[in-house]
Amino acid sequence: MRKFLIMTTGLLMLTAVAAPALAAYRGATFNEVADVLNDVGFAPANEEQADEAAVYRQGYLPLYPMSFKSVFQRSSGALKRDALRTVTEKDDYFPRLDKLLHPNGVCVTGAWKITKPSPFSGYFKQNTEALFLGRVSVAMEKTTSDHKRGFGFAGKIFPTIDKAQLVETTNFFTVDVLLGTDAKRFLDVA
């Protein structure tokens, strides 16, 4: 039985789920995962991937369509399957995955630093430092501030400050208001 921390606005919830047998996990380096995000060595396997890569290389972000109907018109277990993958898979990266609820987002990198006192332990306690990769996303397909947006934030913490050190990572995700908020910026939400 593995336990996972799922954070939502104003609520911390520890969830225990029976994890399927996992392949041996070797960990990853920050540089290895960052190279995947930066498409180092990426060669499109088909025309769809080539078209998508061209959008990024031109300095734009693709806009993926999404609606409540698109989430539930797939198999009835797709949302559950994807949620279980999120909390049970230990892989540090996957080939491109279609996101059912938060298809549009951007990746961020930086340092994980907890500078203020906190009642939490582990990587949430004060004076913690580590390397960090994350994804900031919005629910649905409206991404501009003139629409309500439901923000999500997924993170991968590398328990080191050495970008080349092989480590086991820790992952989390948060969701603000799935149906959206009038907040103009991601940093303005809880």
mmCIF file of C-alpha atoms in Angstrom:
data_model
loop_
_atom_site.group_PDB
_atom_site.id
_atom_site.type_symbol
_atom_site.label_atom_id
_atom_site.label_comp_id
_atom_site.label_asym_id
_atom_site.label_seq_id
_atom_site.Cartn_x
_atom_site.Cartn_y
_atom_site.Cartn_z
ATOM 1 C CA MET A 1 0.000 0.000 0.000
ATOM 2 C CA ARG A 2 1.456 3.387 -1.008
ATOM 3 C CA LYS A 3 0.283 6.709 0.387
ATOM 4 C CA PHE A 4 0.026 9.897 -1.636
ATOM 5 C CA LEU A 5 -0.394 13.491 -0.577
ATOM 6 C CA ILE A 6 -3.017 15.284 -2.611
ATOM 7 C CA MET A 7 -3.320 19.014 -1.934
ATOM 8 C CA THR A 8 -6.321 21.123 -2.769
ATOM 9 C CA THR A 9 -7.179 24.661 -1.768
ATOM 10 C CA GLY A 10 -7.396 24.788 1.999
ATOM 11 C CA LEU A 11 -7.326 21.002 2.366
ATOM 12 C CA LEU A 12 -4.616 18.411 2.725
ATOM 13 C CA MET A 13 -5.726 14.863 2.122
ATOM 14 C CA LEU A 14 -3.641 11.724 2.508
ATOM 15 C CA THR A 15 -4.923 9.004 0.232
ATOM 16 C CA ALA A 16 -3.909 5.355 0.368
ATOM 17 C CA VAL A 17 -4.296 3.293 -2.772
ATOM 18 C CA ALA A 18 -3.194 -0.178 -3.717
ATOM 19 C CA ALA A 19 -0.386 0.353 -6.200
ATOM 20 C CA PRO A 20 0.165 -2.074 -9.054
ATOM 21 C CA ALA A 21 3.522 -3.819 -9.232
ATOM 22 C CA LEU A 22 6.031 -1.231 -10.388
ATOM 23 C CA ALA A 23 9.119 -1.825 -12.480
ATOM 24 C CA ALA A 24 12.382 -1.125 -10.695
ATOM 25 C CA TYR A 25 12.648 2.631 -10.300
ATOM 26 C CA ARG A 26 16.131 4.002 -10.803
ATOM 27 C CA GLY A 27 15.393 7.693 -10.244
ATOM 28 C CA ALA A 28 16.403 10.537 -12.544
ATOM 29 C CA THR A 29 18.616 13.562 -12.727
ATOM 30 C CA PHE A 30 17.208 17.071 -13.041
ATOM 31 C CA ASN A 31 19.163 17.472 -16.302
ATOM 32 C CA GLU A 32 17.699 14.251 -17.754
ATOM 33 C CA VAL A 33 14.092 15.329 -17.191
ATOM 34 C CA ALA A 34 14.790 18.943 -18.247
ATOM 35 C CA ASP A 35 16.244 17.619 -21.523
ATOM 36 C CA VAL A 36 12.955 15.802 -22.182
ATOM 37 C CA LEU A 37 11.020 19.040 -21.529
ATOM 38 C CA ASN A 38 13.336 20.949 -23.861
ATOM 39 C CA ASP A 39 12.980 18.341 -26.642
ATOM 40 C CA VAL A 40 16.717 17.564 -26.644
ATOM 41 C CA GLY A 41 17.103 14.845 -29.270
ATOM 42 C CA PHE A 42 13.358 14.860 -30.109
ATOM 43 C CA ALA A 43 12.495 13.469 -33.547
ATOM 44 C CA PRO A 44 8.782 13.552 -34.462
ATOM 45 C CA ALA A 45 7.396 10.086 -35.129
ATOM 46 C CA ASN A 46 4.506 11.283 -37.285
ATOM 47 C CA GLU A 47 2.983 14.338 -38.973
ATOM 48 C CA GLU A 48 0.872 15.244 -35.935
ATOM 49 C CA GLN A 49 3.976 15.383 -33.713
ATOM 50 C CA ALA A 50 5.863 17.401 -36.347
ATOM 51 C CA ASP A 51 3.026 19.953 -36.558
ATOM 52 C CA GLU A 52 2.886 20.258 -32.767
ATOM 53 C CA ALA A 53 6.678 20.673 -32.492
ATOM 54 C CA ALA A 54 6.600 23.389 -35.159
ATOM 55 C CA VAL A 55 4.168 25.453 -33.044
ATOM 56 C CA TYR A 56 6.608 25.377 -30.095
ATOM 57 C CA ARG A 57 9.632 26.125 -32.259
ATOM 58 C CA GLN A 58 7.870 29.202 -33.657
ATOM 59 C CA GLY A 59 7.566 30.540 -30.099
ATOM 60 C CA TYR A 60 3.898 29.723 -29.567
ATOM 61 C CA LEU A 61 1.978 27.293 -27.394
ATOM 62 C CA PRO A 62 -0.517 24.868 -28.902
ATOM 63 C CA LEU A 63 -4.118 25.210 -27.793
ATOM 64 C CA TYR A 64 -5.731 21.856 -27.138
ATOM 65 C CA PRO A 65 -9.527 21.717 -27.348
ATOM 66 C CA MET A 66 -11.334 20.416 -24.294
ATOM 67 C CA SER A 67 -14.866 20.338 -22.977
ATOM 68 C CA PHE A 68 -16.842 18.402 -20.408
ATOM 69 C CA LYS A 69 -18.150 16.311 -23.298
ATOM 70 C CA SER A 70 -14.622 15.458 -24.488
ATOM 71 C CA VAL A 71 -13.739 14.191 -21.006
ATOM 72 C CA PHE A 72 -16.703 11.870 -20.715
ATOM 73 C CA GLN A 73 -17.189 10.752 -24.340
ATOM 74 C CA ARG A 74 -14.126 8.533 -24.032
ATOM 75 C CA SER A 75 -14.433 5.267 -22.184
ATOM 76 C CA SER A 76 -16.244 5.618 -18.873
ATOM 77 C CA GLY A 77 -13.085 4.632 -17.017
ATOM 78 C CA ALA A 78 -10.668 7.052 -18.759
ATOM 79 C CA LEU A 79 -10.751 9.690 -16.022
ATOM 80 C CA LYS A 80 -10.308 7.083 -13.282
ATOM 81 C CA ARG A 81 -7.509 5.369 -15.220
ATOM 82 C CA ASP A 82 -5.647 8.654 -15.698
ATOM 83 C CA ALA A 83 -6.110 9.632 -12.044
ATOM 84 C CA LEU A 84 -4.729 6.277 -10.894
ATOM 85 C CA ARG A 85 -1.754 6.643 -13.248
ATOM 86 C CA THR A 86 -1.050 10.071 -11.760
ATOM 87 C CA VAL A 87 -0.829 8.772 -8.202
ATOM 88 C CA THR A 88 0.664 5.319 -8.782
ATOM 89 C CA GLU A 89 3.204 5.589 -11.619
ATOM 90 C CA LYS A 90 6.705 6.479 -10.448
ATOM 91 C CA ASP A 91 8.170 7.290 -13.883
ATOM 92 C CA ASP A 92 9.778 10.722 -14.079
ATOM 93 C CA TYR A 93 8.458 11.367 -17.586
ATOM 94 C CA PHE A 94 6.204 9.762 -20.157
ATOM 95 C CA PRO A 95 5.834 10.087 -23.891
ATOM 96 C CA ARG A 96 3.311 12.830 -24.649
ATOM 97 C CA LEU A 97 -0.029 12.171 -22.951
ATOM 98 C CA ASP A 98 -3.376 13.739 -23.771
ATOM 99 C CA LYS A 99 -4.604 15.461 -20.614
ATOM 100 C CA LEU A 100 -8.325 15.011 -20.001
ATOM 101 C CA LEU A 101 -8.893 17.909 -17.582
ATOM 102 C CA HIS A 102 -5.911 20.262 -17.901
ATOM 103 C CA PRO A 103 -4.743 19.985 -21.521
ATOM 104 C CA ASN A 104 -3.184 23.449 -21.765
ATOM 105 C CA GLY A 105 -0.205 24.326 -19.646
ATOM 106 C CA VAL A 106 3.407 25.373 -19.468
ATOM 107 C CA CYS A 107 6.366 23.784 -17.722
ATOM 108 C CA VAL A 108 8.488 25.684 -15.237
ATOM 109 C CA THR A 109 11.860 24.941 -13.665
ATOM 110 C CA GLY A 110 13.682 26.385 -10.728
ATOM 111 C CA ALA A 111 14.601 26.000 -7.102
ATOM 112 C CA TRP A 112 12.220 24.666 -4.461
ATOM 113 C CA LYS A 113 12.754 26.824 -1.366
ATOM 114 C CA ILE A 114 10.532 26.907 1.691
ATOM 115 C CA THR A 115 11.537 30.129 3.448
ATOM 116 C CA LYS A 116 8.687 30.664 5.903
ATOM 117 C CA PRO A 117 7.797 28.645 9.002
ATOM 118 C CA SER A 118 5.510 25.731 8.181
ATOM 119 C CA PRO A 119 3.688 23.120 10.264
ATOM 120 C CA PHE A 120 4.628 20.538 7.625
ATOM 121 C CA SER A 121 7.582 18.155 7.419
ATOM 122 C CA GLY A 122 9.676 16.761 4.599
ATOM 123 C CA TYR A 123 10.003 19.034 1.601
ATOM 124 C CA PHE A 124 7.383 21.408 3.009
ATOM 125 C CA LYS A 125 9.318 22.360 6.142
ATOM 126 C CA GLN A 126 11.178 25.660 6.527
ATOM 127 C CA ASN A 127 14.705 25.932 5.052
ATOM 128 C CA THR A 128 14.163 23.101 2.561
ATOM 129 C CA GLU A 129 15.998 23.488 -0.754
ATOM 130 C CA ALA A 130 15.824 21.276 -3.827
ATOM 131 C CA LEU A 131 15.579 21.429 -7.602
ATOM 132 C CA PHE A 132 12.107 21.650 -9.100
ATOM 133 C CA LEU A 133 10.245 21.018 -12.348
ATOM 134 C CA GLY A 134 6.543 21.720 -12.652
ATOM 135 C CA ARG A 135 3.580 22.303 -14.914
ATOM 136 C CA VAL A 136 1.092 25.145 -14.525
ATOM 137 C CA SER A 137 -2.170 24.440 -16.332
ATOM 138 C CA VAL A 138 -5.771 25.506 -16.793
ATOM 139 C CA ALA A 139 -8.887 23.378 -16.933
ATOM 140 C CA MET A 140 -10.922 23.539 -20.113
ATOM 141 C CA GLU A 141 -9.556 25.295 -23.203
ATOM 142 C CA LYS A 142 -9.906 29.010 -22.387
ATOM 143 C CA THR A 143 -6.414 30.117 -21.386
ATOM 144 C CA THR A 144 -6.631 33.925 -21.422
ATOM 145 C CA SER A 145 -7.430 36.130 -18.423
ATOM 146 C CA ASP A 146 -10.692 37.390 -19.958
ATOM 147 C CA HIS A 147 -12.246 33.983 -19.140
ATOM 148 C CA LYS A 148 -12.714 32.059 -15.923
ATOM 149 C CA ARG A 149 -9.885 29.559 -15.538
ATOM 150 C CA GLY A 150 -9.397 26.605 -13.216
ATOM 151 C CA PHE A 151 -5.712 26.457 -12.334
ATOM 152 C CA GLY A 152 -3.661 23.345 -11.630
ATOM 153 C CA PHE A 153 -0.066 22.967 -10.553
ATOM 154 C CA ALA A 154 1.915 19.732 -10.713
ATOM 155 C CA GLY A 155 5.418 19.484 -9.367
ATOM 156 C CA LYS A 156 8.410 17.182 -9.260
ATOM 157 C CA ILE A 157 10.913 17.799 -6.472
ATOM 158 C CA PHE A 158 14.491 16.547 -6.877
ATOM 159 C CA PRO A 159 15.974 16.187 -3.358
ATOM 160 C CA THR A 160 19.310 17.750 -4.353
ATOM 161 C CA ILE A 161 20.793 20.985 -5.645
ATOM 162 C CA ASP A 162 23.119 19.077 -8.013
ATOM 163 C CA LYS A 163 21.462 18.946 -11.456
ATOM 164 C CA ALA A 164 23.473 15.854 -12.450
ATOM 165 C CA GLN A 165 22.800 13.753 -9.318
ATOM 166 C CA LEU A 166 20.609 10.672 -9.791
ATOM 167 C CA VAL A 167 17.826 10.855 -7.167
ATOM 168 C CA GLU A 168 14.360 9.506 -6.471
ATOM 169 C CA THR A 169 11.897 12.322 -7.044
ATOM 170 C CA THR A 170 8.781 13.321 -5.143
ATOM 171 C CA ASN A 171 5.664 14.427 -7.017
ATOM 172 C CA PHE A 172 2.566 16.400 -6.079
ATOM 173 C CA PHE A 173 -0.323 18.173 -7.709
ATOM 174 C CA THR A 174 -2.700 20.868 -6.605
ATOM 175 C CA VAL A 175 -5.947 22.179 -8.033
ATOM 176 C CA ASP A 176 -7.535 25.523 -7.235
ATOM 177 C CA VAL A 177 -11.134 25.812 -8.485
ATOM 178 C CA LEU A 178 -11.879 23.356 -11.304
ATOM 179 C CA LEU A 179 -14.816 25.395 -12.613
ATOM 180 C CA GLY A 180 -12.691 28.512 -12.755
ATOM 181 C CA THR A 181 -11.901 31.753 -11.048
ATOM 182 C CA ASP A 182 -11.680 35.353 -12.211
ATOM 183 C CA ALA A 183 -8.068 35.587 -11.000
ATOM 184 C CA LYS A 184 -5.922 37.256 -13.640
ATOM 185 C CA ARG A 185 -2.743 35.293 -12.844
ATOM 186 C CA PHE A 186 -1.868 31.833 -11.612
ATOM 187 C CA LEU A 187 0.090 33.345 -8.718
ATOM 188 C CA ASP A 188 -3.078 35.107 -7.516
ATOM 189 C CA VAL A 189 -4.850 31.868 -6.511
ATOM 190 C CA ALA A 190 -4.588 29.898 -3.292
#
